[in-house]
Structure formats: C-alpha cells, structure tokens
Coordinates of N, CA and C in Angstrom, one line a residue:
M1 N 68.2 35.5 -25.5 CA 67.5 36.1 -24.3 C 68.0 35.4 -23.1
D2 N 69.2 35.6 -22.7 CA 69.8 34.9 -21.5 C 69.6 35.8 -20.3
Y3 N 68.4 35.9 -19.9 CA 68.1 36.7 -18.7 C 67.8 35.7 -17.5
E4 N 68.5 35.8 -16.5 CA 68.3 35.0 -15.3 C 68.4 35.9 -14.0
W5 N 67.6 35.5 -13.1 CA 67.6 36.2 -11.8 C 67.8 35.2 -10.7
H6 N 68.8 35.3 -9.9 CA 69.1 34.4 -8.8 C 68.8 35.1 -7.5
G7 N 67.9 34.5 -6.8 CA 67.6 35.0 -5.5 C 66.8 34.0 -4.7
P8 N 66.6 34.3 -3.4 CA 65.8 33.3 -2.6 C 64.4 33.2 -3.1
L9 N 63.9 32.0 -3.2 CA 62.5 31.7 -3.6 C 61.5 32.3 -2.6
V10 N 61.9 32.3 -1.4 CA 60.9 32.7 -0.3 C 60.6 34.2 -0.5
L11 N 61.6 35.0 -1.0 CA 61.4 36.4 -1.2 C 60.4 36.6 -2.4
L12 N 60.6 35.8 -3.4 CA 59.7 35.9 -4.6 C 58.3 35.5 -4.2
L13 N 58.1 34.5 -3.4 CA 56.8 34.1 -3.0 C 56.2 35.2 -2.1
L14 N 57.0 35.7 -1.2 CA 56.5 36.8 -0.3 C 56.0 38.0 -1.1
A15 N 56.8 38.4 -2.1 CA 56.4 39.5 -3.0 C 55.1 39.3 -3.7
F16 N 54.9 38.1 -4.2 CA 53.7 37.8 -4.9 C 52.5 37.7 -3.9
F17 N 52.7 37.2 -2.7 CA 51.7 37.2 -1.7 C 51.3 38.6 -1.3
V18 N 52.2 39.5 -1.1 CA 51.9 40.9 -0.7 C 51.2 41.6 -1.9
A19 N 51.6 41.4 -3.1 CA 51.0 42.0 -4.3 C 49.5 41.5 -4.4
G20 N 49.3 40.2 -4.1 CA 48.0 39.7 -4.2 C 47.1 40.2 -3.1
A21 N 47.6 40.3 -1.9 CA 46.8 40.9 -0.8 C 46.5 42.3 -1.1
A22 N 47.4 43.1 -1.6 CA 47.2 44.5 -1.9 C 46.1 44.6 -3.0
F23 N 46.2 43.8 -4.0 CA 45.2 43.8 -5.1 C 43.8 43.4 -4.5
G24 N 43.7 42.4 -3.6 CA 42.5 42.1 -3.0 C 41.9 43.2 -2.2
V25 N 42.7 43.9 -1.4 CA 42.2 45.0 -0.6 C 41.6 46.1 -1.6
L26 N 42.4 46.4 -2.6 CA 41.9 47.4 -3.6 C 40.6 47.0 -4.3
A27 N 40.5 45.7 -4.6 CA 39.3 45.2 -5.2 C 38.1 45.3 -4.3
M28 N 38.3 45.2 -3.0 CA 37.1 45.2 -2.1 C 36.7 46.6 -1.7
T29 N 37.6 47.6 -1.9 CA 37.3 49.0 -1.5 C 35.9 49.5 -1.9
P30 N 35.6 49.4 -3.2 CA 34.3 49.9 -3.6 C 33.1 49.3 -2.9
T31 N 33.2 47.9 -2.7 CA 32.1 47.2 -2.1 C 32.0 47.6 -0.6
V32 N 33.1 47.8 0.1 CA 33.0 48.2 1.5 C 32.4 49.6 1.6
F33 N 32.7 50.6 0.7 CA 32.2 51.9 0.8 C 30.7 51.9 0.4
R34 N 30.3 51.0 -0.5 CA 28.9 50.9 -0.9 C 28.1 50.4 0.3
H35 N 28.6 49.4 1.0 CA 27.9 48.8 2.1 C 27.8 49.8 3.3
R36 N 28.9 50.6 3.5 CA 28.8 51.7 4.5 C 27.7 52.7 4.2
R37 N 27.6 53.1 2.9 CA 26.5 54.0 2.6 C 25.1 53.4 2.8
E38 N 25.0 52.2 2.5 CA 23.7 51.5 2.7 C 23.4 51.4 4.2
I39 N 24.3 51.1 5.0 CA 24.1 51.0 6.4 C 23.7 52.4 7.0
S40 N 24.3 53.4 6.5 CA 24.0 54.8 6.9 C 22.5 55.1 6.5
R41 N 22.1 54.7 5.3 CA 20.7 55.0 4.9 C 19.8 54.2 5.7
Q42 N 20.1 52.9 6.1 CA 19.2 52.1 6.9 C 19.1 52.7 8.3
K43 N 20.2 53.2 8.9 CA 20.1 53.8 10.2 C 19.2 55.0 10.2
I44 N 19.2 55.8 9.2 CA 18.4 57.0 9.1 C 16.9 56.5 9.0
A45 N 16.6 55.5 8.1 CA 15.3 55.0 8.0 C 14.7 54.4 9.3
I46 N 15.6 53.7 10.0 CA 15.2 53.1 11.3 C 14.8 54.2 12.3
G47 N 15.6 55.3 12.3 CA 15.4 56.4 13.2 C 14.0 57.1 12.9
A48 N 13.8 57.2 11.6 CA 12.5 57.8 11.2 C 11.3 56.9 11.6
M49 N 11.5 55.6 11.4 CA 10.4 54.7 11.8 C 10.1 54.7 13.3
Q50 N 11.2 54.8 14.1 CA 11.0 54.9 15.5 C 10.3 56.2 15.9
K51 N 10.7 57.3 15.3 CA 10.0 58.5 15.7 C 8.6 58.5 15.3
E52 N 8.3 57.9 14.1 CA 6.9 57.8 13.7 C 6.1 56.9 14.7
G53 N 6.7 55.8 15.1 CA 6.0 54.9 16.0 C 5.8 55.6 17.4
E54 N 6.8 56.4 17.9 CA 6.6 57.1 19.1 C 5.5 58.1 19.0
A55 N 5.4 58.8 17.8 CA 4.3 59.8 17.6 C 3.0 59.1 17.6
Q56 N 2.9 58.0 17.0 CA 1.6 57.2 16.9 C 1.2 56.8 18.3
Q57 N 2.1 56.3 19.1 CA 1.8 55.8 20.4 C 1.4 57.0 21.3
T58 N 2.0 58.1 21.2 CA 1.6 59.3 21.9 C 0.2 59.8 21.5
A59 N -0.1 59.7 20.2 CA -1.4 60.1 19.8 C -2.5 59.1 20.3
R60 N -2.2 57.9 20.4 CA -3.1 56.9 20.9 C -3.4 57.1 22.4
S61 N -2.4 57.4 23.1 CA -2.5 57.6 24.6 C -3.3 58.8 24.9
H62 N -3.3 59.8 24.1 CA -4.0 61.1 24.3 C -5.3 61.2 23.5
T63 N -6.1 60.2 23.4 CA -7.3 60.3 22.6 C -8.3 61.1 23.3
P64 N -9.0 62.0 22.6 CA -10.0 62.8 23.3 C -11.2 62.0 23.7
R65 N -11.9 62.4 24.8 CA -13.1 61.7 25.2 C -14.3 62.2 24.5
A66 N -15.3 61.3 24.4 CA -16.5 61.7 23.7 C -17.3 62.7 24.6
D67 N -18.1 63.5 23.9 CA -18.8 64.6 24.6 C -19.9 63.9 25.5
G68 N -20.1 64.5 26.7 CA -21.1 64.0 27.6 C -20.7 62.9 28.5
V69 N -19.5 62.4 28.3 CA -19.0 61.3 29.2 C -18.2 62.0 30.3
T70 N -18.6 61.6 31.6 CA -17.9 62.1 32.7 C -17.4 61.0 33.6
N71 N -16.4 61.3 34.3 CA -15.9 60.3 35.3 C -16.2 60.6 36.7

C-alpha cells in the first residue's frame, strides 16, 4: 500500500478546519430553529398577557357607581 500524497500542510489544515466549521454549523441548525420557535411562542404569550392586563385595567377604571350615590 504505497499511497502518498504530497502537498502543503497548510492546505490540509485549512480543509479540516473548514470541514469542522461546516459540521458545527449543521449540528447547531436544529437547536437554532427550536429556539426561534420558542421565542415566537413567548412573544405571542406576552402579547396576550399585555392585552389581558390592559382589559383588566380598563375594567377597573370604569367601575359602576353604587345606587343612590350622587356627586
């Protein structure tokens, strides 16, 4: 098995670095998309809570007066 390859070592190192970086990006892709979905859900939940809080505050500010009370 007399197989040899002669070439600059820096190119070999660069190739392995690029392959490792590409593998790292591919490995992180599912996690990134999962986090993006979670952030989207949280934003929707925050918006619903804010609307509910505004509705409660509006309801408190417009409380009906008791009968027989005049100003």
